[in-house]
């Protein structure tokens, strides 16, 4: 299964900001959907709703047919186990080893958290963690502290940690936004190789349109909290795509003009 169904989702924050407005789209098993939109369009709010860090005001999110919006923490746990996450800032534990970070991905598989602590973890889990590290090409660095790796390497460790979870669904929030273009591409290639070989369902927030077109099966784009594009990669309308970031470009120009005026004014 591994479907994600978003139905009529709206989110109004307590201060009245309407971040999502009747958002609906489905992600089929094994499909990779890239979520695009300019700053403030609602991508992170949607991501936080899908990952249950935020409760929507209205609507449903179904993962594998289960509506997660109304579930208690206990009932959410088995669903969360199926969902692997990759974040912009890697979210590793910096002062622990690469190996320990990967092992911590097995948290959902054990009864007590201490069973993922390297000296106490089972032989089987330790072997799995090494295999995950091998898959991302970092087994040589298993003993290194996480904060002594490059950004690209840290993101690969985060991917290995996610693999340790055996997820069926991957949610990635700007996974390459903190990386230089070369490292970013390497991480996208690796992540996509892995999700394709395992047939995982993906929702990935990206900012770069060219990368989105290259990797996604479908693009869903938000503008002011509404879905304005939901098209297969081969059916994209270039004009509509270009209009997505118009506001951002105008805002950037406005900022530059203001800065220039401030300089001329000698402030
Ligand atoms: N906790 C919050 N309380 C009130 N308003 C919020 C909150 N979080 C986000 N918003 C607002 O909701 C809207 C959508 O924000 P969101 O962060 O989801 O957009 P985004 O597309 O992820 O932007 P970015 O690309 O800059 O991360 C924005 O107007 C934002 O200011």
Coordinates of C-alpha atoms and ligand atoms in Angstrom, one line a residue:
X1 CA 0.0 0.0 0.0
X2 CA 2.1 2.9 1.3
X3 CA -0.3 5.6 -0.1
X4 CA -0.5 9.1 1.3
X5 CA -3.9 10.8 0.9
X6 CA -4.3 14.5 1.7
X7 CA -7.9 15.5 1.8
X8 CA -9.3 19.0 2.1
X9 CA -6.5 20.0 4.6
X10 CA -6.6 23.4 6.1
X11 CA -4.4 24.9 8.8
X12 CA -5.1 28.2 10.6
X13 CA -2.5 29.2 13.2
X14 CA -3.7 30.7 16.5
X15 CA -2.8 34.2 15.3
X16 CA -5.2 33.8 12.4
X17 CA -2.6 33.0 9.6
X18 CA -4.2 30.6 7.1
X19 CA -1.2 28.5 6.1
X20 CA -3.1 25.8 4.3
X21 CA -6.3 26.2 2.4
X22 CA -8.2 23.1 1.4
X23 CA -5.2 21.2 0.1
X24 CA -5.9 17.8 -1.5
X25 CA -3.6 15.4 -3.3
X26 CA -2.7 11.7 -3.2
X27 CA 0.7 10.0 -3.5
X28 CA 0.6 6.5 -5.0
X29 CA 2.8 3.7 -3.7
X30 CA 6.3 4.0 -4.9
X31 CA 5.6 7.5 -6.4
X32 CA 7.9 10.5 -5.7
X33 CA 6.1 13.8 -5.3
X34 CA 8.2 17.0 -5.1
X35 CA 6.5 19.8 -3.2
X36 CA 7.4 23.3 -4.4
X37 CA 6.4 26.8 -3.5
X38 CA 7.9 30.1 -2.6
X39 CA 8.7 31.1 1.0
X40 CA 5.6 31.2 3.2
X41 CA 3.5 29.1 0.7
X42 CA 2.8 26.5 3.3
X43 CA 5.2 23.7 2.5
X44 CA 6.6 23.3 6.0
X45 CA 3.2 23.5 7.6
X46 CA 2.0 20.7 5.3
X47 CA 5.2 18.7 6.1
X48 CA 4.6 19.1 9.8
X49 CA 1.0 18.0 9.4
X50 CA 2.0 14.9 7.5
X51 CA 4.6 14.1 10.1
X52 CA 2.1 14.8 12.9
X53 CA 4.2 17.6 14.5
X54 CA 1.2 19.9 13.8
X55 CA -2.5 19.3 13.9
X56 CA -4.5 20.5 10.9
X57 CA -7.6 22.6 11.6
X58 CA -9.6 20.7 9.1
X59 CA -9.3 17.8 6.7
X60 CA -7.6 14.4 6.7
X61 CA -4.2 12.8 6.1
X62 CA -4.3 9.1 5.5
X63 CA -1.2 7.0 5.5
X64 CA -1.8 3.5 4.3
X65 CA -5.5 4.2 4.6
X66 CA -5.3 5.3 8.3
X67 CA -6.4 8.9 9.1
X68 CA -3.6 10.1 11.3
X69 CA -5.0 13.5 12.2
X70 CA -7.1 12.3 15.0
X71 CA -4.9 9.5 16.4
X72 CA -3.6 9.4 20.0
X73 CA 0.2 9.3 20.4
X74 CA 0.1 5.6 21.2
X75 CA -1.9 4.8 18.0
X76 CA 0.4 7.1 15.9
X77 CA 3.5 5.1 16.9
X78 CA 3.1 2.2 14.5
X79 CA 2.3 4.6 11.6
X80 CA 5.4 6.7 12.5
X81 CA 7.5 3.6 12.3
X82 CA 6.7 3.3 8.6
X83 CA 7.7 6.9 7.9
X84 CA 11.3 7.9 7.5
X85 CA 12.3 11.5 7.6
X86 CA 15.2 13.5 6.2
X87 CA 15.7 17.1 7.3
X88 CA 17.6 20.1 5.9
X89 CA 19.9 20.3 9.0
X90 CA 20.4 16.5 9.2
X91 CA 19.2 16.3 12.9
X92 CA 22.1 14.1 13.9
X93 CA 23.3 13.8 17.5
X94 CA 26.6 15.7 17.0
X95 CA 28.6 14.4 19.9
X96 CA 27.9 10.7 19.1
X97 CA 29.5 8.5 16.6
X98 CA 28.2 7.9 13.1
X99 CA 27.5 4.3 14.0
X100 CA 25.5 5.3 17.1
X101 CA 23.5 7.8 15.1
X102 CA 22.6 5.1 12.6
X103 CA 21.7 2.6 15.4
X104 CA 19.3 5.2 16.8
X105 CA 17.2 4.7 13.7
X106 CA 16.1 1.3 15.1
X107 CA 14.3 3.0 18.1
X108 CA 10.9 1.8 16.7
X109 CA 12.1 -1.8 16.5
X110 CA 13.0 -2.3 20.1
X111 CA 11.1 -2.2 23.4
X112 CA 13.5 0.1 25.3
X113 CA 15.5 3.0 23.9
X114 CA 18.7 1.7 25.6
X115 CA 18.6 -1.3 23.3
X116 CA 19.8 1.0 20.5
X117 CA 22.8 2.1 22.5
X118 CA 25.8 0.6 20.7
X119 CA 27.4 -1.4 23.6
X120 CA 24.0 -2.9 24.5
X121 CA 22.5 -3.3 21.0
X122 CA 22.0 -6.9 19.7
X123 CA 24.4 -8.3 17.2
X124 CA 21.7 -8.3 14.6
X125 CA 21.0 -4.6 15.0
X126 CA 24.7 -3.7 14.9
X127 CA 25.1 -5.7 11.7
X128 CA 22.1 -4.0 10.2
X129 CA 23.5 -0.6 11.1
X130 CA 26.8 -1.4 9.4
X131 CA 24.9 -2.6 6.3
X132 CA 23.0 0.7 6.2
X133 CA 26.3 2.6 6.5
X134 CA 27.7 0.5 3.7
X135 CA 24.7 1.3 1.6
X136 CA 25.5 5.1 1.9
X137 CA 29.2 4.4 1.4
X138 CA 30.3 5.5 4.9
X139 CA 31.2 2.3 6.7
X140 CA 34.8 3.6 7.0
X141 CA 33.6 6.5 9.1
X142 CA 31.5 4.5 11.6
X143 CA 33.6 5.5 14.6
X144 CA 33.9 9.2 13.7
X145 CA 31.9 11.8 15.6
X146 CA 28.9 13.0 13.6
X147 CA 30.0 16.7 13.8
X148 CA 33.4 15.8 12.3
X149 CA 31.8 15.0 8.9
X150 CA 31.1 17.3 5.9
X151 CA 27.5 18.3 5.3
X152 CA 27.1 15.8 2.5
X153 CA 28.4 13.0 4.6
X154 CA 26.1 14.0 7.5
X155 CA 23.1 13.9 5.3
X156 CA 24.2 10.4 4.1
X157 CA 24.4 9.3 7.7
X158 CA 20.9 10.7 8.2
X159 CA 19.8 8.6 5.2
X160 CA 21.5 5.5 6.7
X161 CA 19.6 6.2 10.0
X162 CA 16.4 6.4 8.1
X163 CA 17.1 3.1 6.3
X164 CA 17.7 1.5 9.7
X165 CA 14.0 2.2 10.3
X166 CA 12.9 0.1 7.2
X167 CA 10.5 2.8 6.2
X168 CA 7.8 2.5 3.6
X169 CA 7.3 6.2 3.2
X170 CA 10.0 8.9 3.0
X171 CA 9.3 12.5 3.9
X172 CA 12.2 14.8 3.1
X173 CA 12.2 18.5 4.0
X174 CA 14.7 20.4 1.8
X175 CA 17.3 17.6 2.1
X176 CA 19.9 19.5 0.0
X177 CA 19.2 23.1 1.1
X178 CA 22.3 23.2 3.4
X179 CA 24.7 21.6 0.9
X180 CA 26.8 22.9 -2.0
X181 CA 25.5 22.0 -5.5
X182 CA 27.9 19.0 -5.9
X183 CA 27.2 17.5 -2.5
X184 CA 23.5 18.2 -3.0
X185 CA 23.4 16.3 -6.2
X186 CA 25.3 13.4 -4.7
X187 CA 22.7 13.2 -1.8
X188 CA 19.8 13.4 -4.2
X189 CA 21.2 10.7 -6.4
X190 CA 21.8 8.4 -3.4
X191 CA 18.4 9.1 -1.8
X192 CA 16.6 8.5 -5.1
X193 CA 18.6 5.3 -5.8
X194 CA 17.5 4.0 -2.4
X195 CA 13.9 5.0 -2.6
X196 CA 13.6 3.5 -6.2
X197 CA 15.3 0.2 -5.3
X198 CA 13.0 -0.2 -2.3
X199 CA 9.9 1.1 -4.0
X200 CA 9.3 3.7 -1.3
X201 CA 6.7 6.4 -1.5
X202 CA 8.2 9.9 -1.3
X203 CA 7.2 13.5 -0.5
X204 CA 10.2 15.8 -0.8
X205 CA 10.2 19.5 -0.4
X206 CA 12.7 21.2 -2.7
X207 CA 13.4 24.8 -3.6
X208 CA 15.2 24.2 -6.9
X209 CA 12.9 23.8 -9.8
X210 CA 15.5 22.1 -12.1
X211 CA 16.2 19.5 -9.5
X212 CA 12.5 19.0 -8.8
X213 CA 11.9 18.3 -12.5
X214 CA 14.8 15.9 -12.7
X215 CA 13.9 13.7 -9.8
X216 CA 10.2 13.9 -9.1
X217 CA 7.5 11.8 -10.8
X218 CA 5.0 14.5 -10.0
X219 CA 5.2 18.1 -8.8
X220 CA 2.7 19.5 -6.4
X221 CA 3.1 23.3 -5.9
X222 CA 1.6 25.5 -3.3
X223 CA 0.9 29.2 -3.5
X224 CA -0.6 31.0 -0.4
X225 CA -1.6 27.7 1.1
X226 CA -3.4 26.4 -2.0
X227 CA -2.4 23.7 -4.5
X228 CA -1.8 25.5 -7.8
X229 CA 0.0 22.7 -9.7
X230 CA -0.5 19.0 -9.4
X231 CA 1.0 17.5 -12.6
X232 CA 3.0 14.6 -13.8
X233 CA 6.5 15.7 -14.6
X234 CA 5.8 15.3 -18.4
X235 CA 2.7 17.5 -18.3
X236 CA 4.1 20.5 -16.6
X237 CA 3.2 23.9 -17.8
X238 CA 6.4 26.0 -18.0
X239 CA 4.6 29.3 -17.6
X240 CA 2.7 28.2 -14.5
X241 CA 5.9 26.8 -13.1
X242 CA 7.7 30.1 -13.7
X243 CA 4.9 32.1 -12.1
X244 CA 5.5 30.1 -8.8
X245 CA 8.5 32.1 -7.8
X246 CA 7.5 35.5 -9.3
X247 CA 6.5 36.9 -6.0
X248 CA 9.8 35.9 -4.4
X249 CA 11.8 37.5 -7.3
X250 CA 9.8 40.7 -6.9
X251 CA 10.4 40.7 -3.2
X252 CA 14.1 40.2 -3.7
X253 CA 14.2 43.1 -6.2
X254 CA 12.2 45.2 -3.7
X255 CA 14.8 44.4 -1.0
X256 CA 17.7 45.3 -3.3
X257 CA 16.0 48.6 -4.3
X258 CA 15.4 49.5 -0.6
X259 CA 19.1 48.6 0.2
X260 CA 20.3 50.7 -2.7
X261 CA 18.1 53.7 -1.6
X262 CA 19.4 53.3 2.0
X263 CA 23.0 53.4 0.8
X264 CA 22.3 56.5 -1.4
X265 CA 20.6 58.2 1.6
X266 CA 23.8 57.5 3.6
X267 CA 22.1 55.6 6.4
Ligands
LIG1 N1 3.7 28.7 14.2 C1 3.2 29.6 13.3 N2 2.4 30.5 13.8 C2 1.8 31.4 12.9 N3 2.1 31.5 11.6 C3 2.9 30.6 11.1 C4 3.5 29.6 11.9 N4 4.4 28.8 11.1 C5 4.2 29.3 9.9 N5 3.4 30.3 9.9 C6 2.9 31.1 8.7 O1 2.2 30.2 7.8 C7 2.5 30.5 6.5 C8 3.2 29.3 5.8 O2 4.5 29.1 6.4 P1 5.3 27.8 6.1 O3 6.5 27.8 7.0 O4 4.5 26.6 6.1 O5 5.8 28.1 4.6 P2 6.9 27.5 3.7 O6 6.4 27.3 2.3 O7 7.5 26.3 4.3 O8 8.0 28.6 3.7 P3 9.7 28.5 3.7 O9 10.0 28.0 2.3 O10 10.1 29.9 3.9 O11 10.1 27.5 4.7 C9 3.5 31.7 6.5 O12 2.7 32.9 6.4 C10 4.1 31.7 7.9 O13 4.4 33.0 8.3

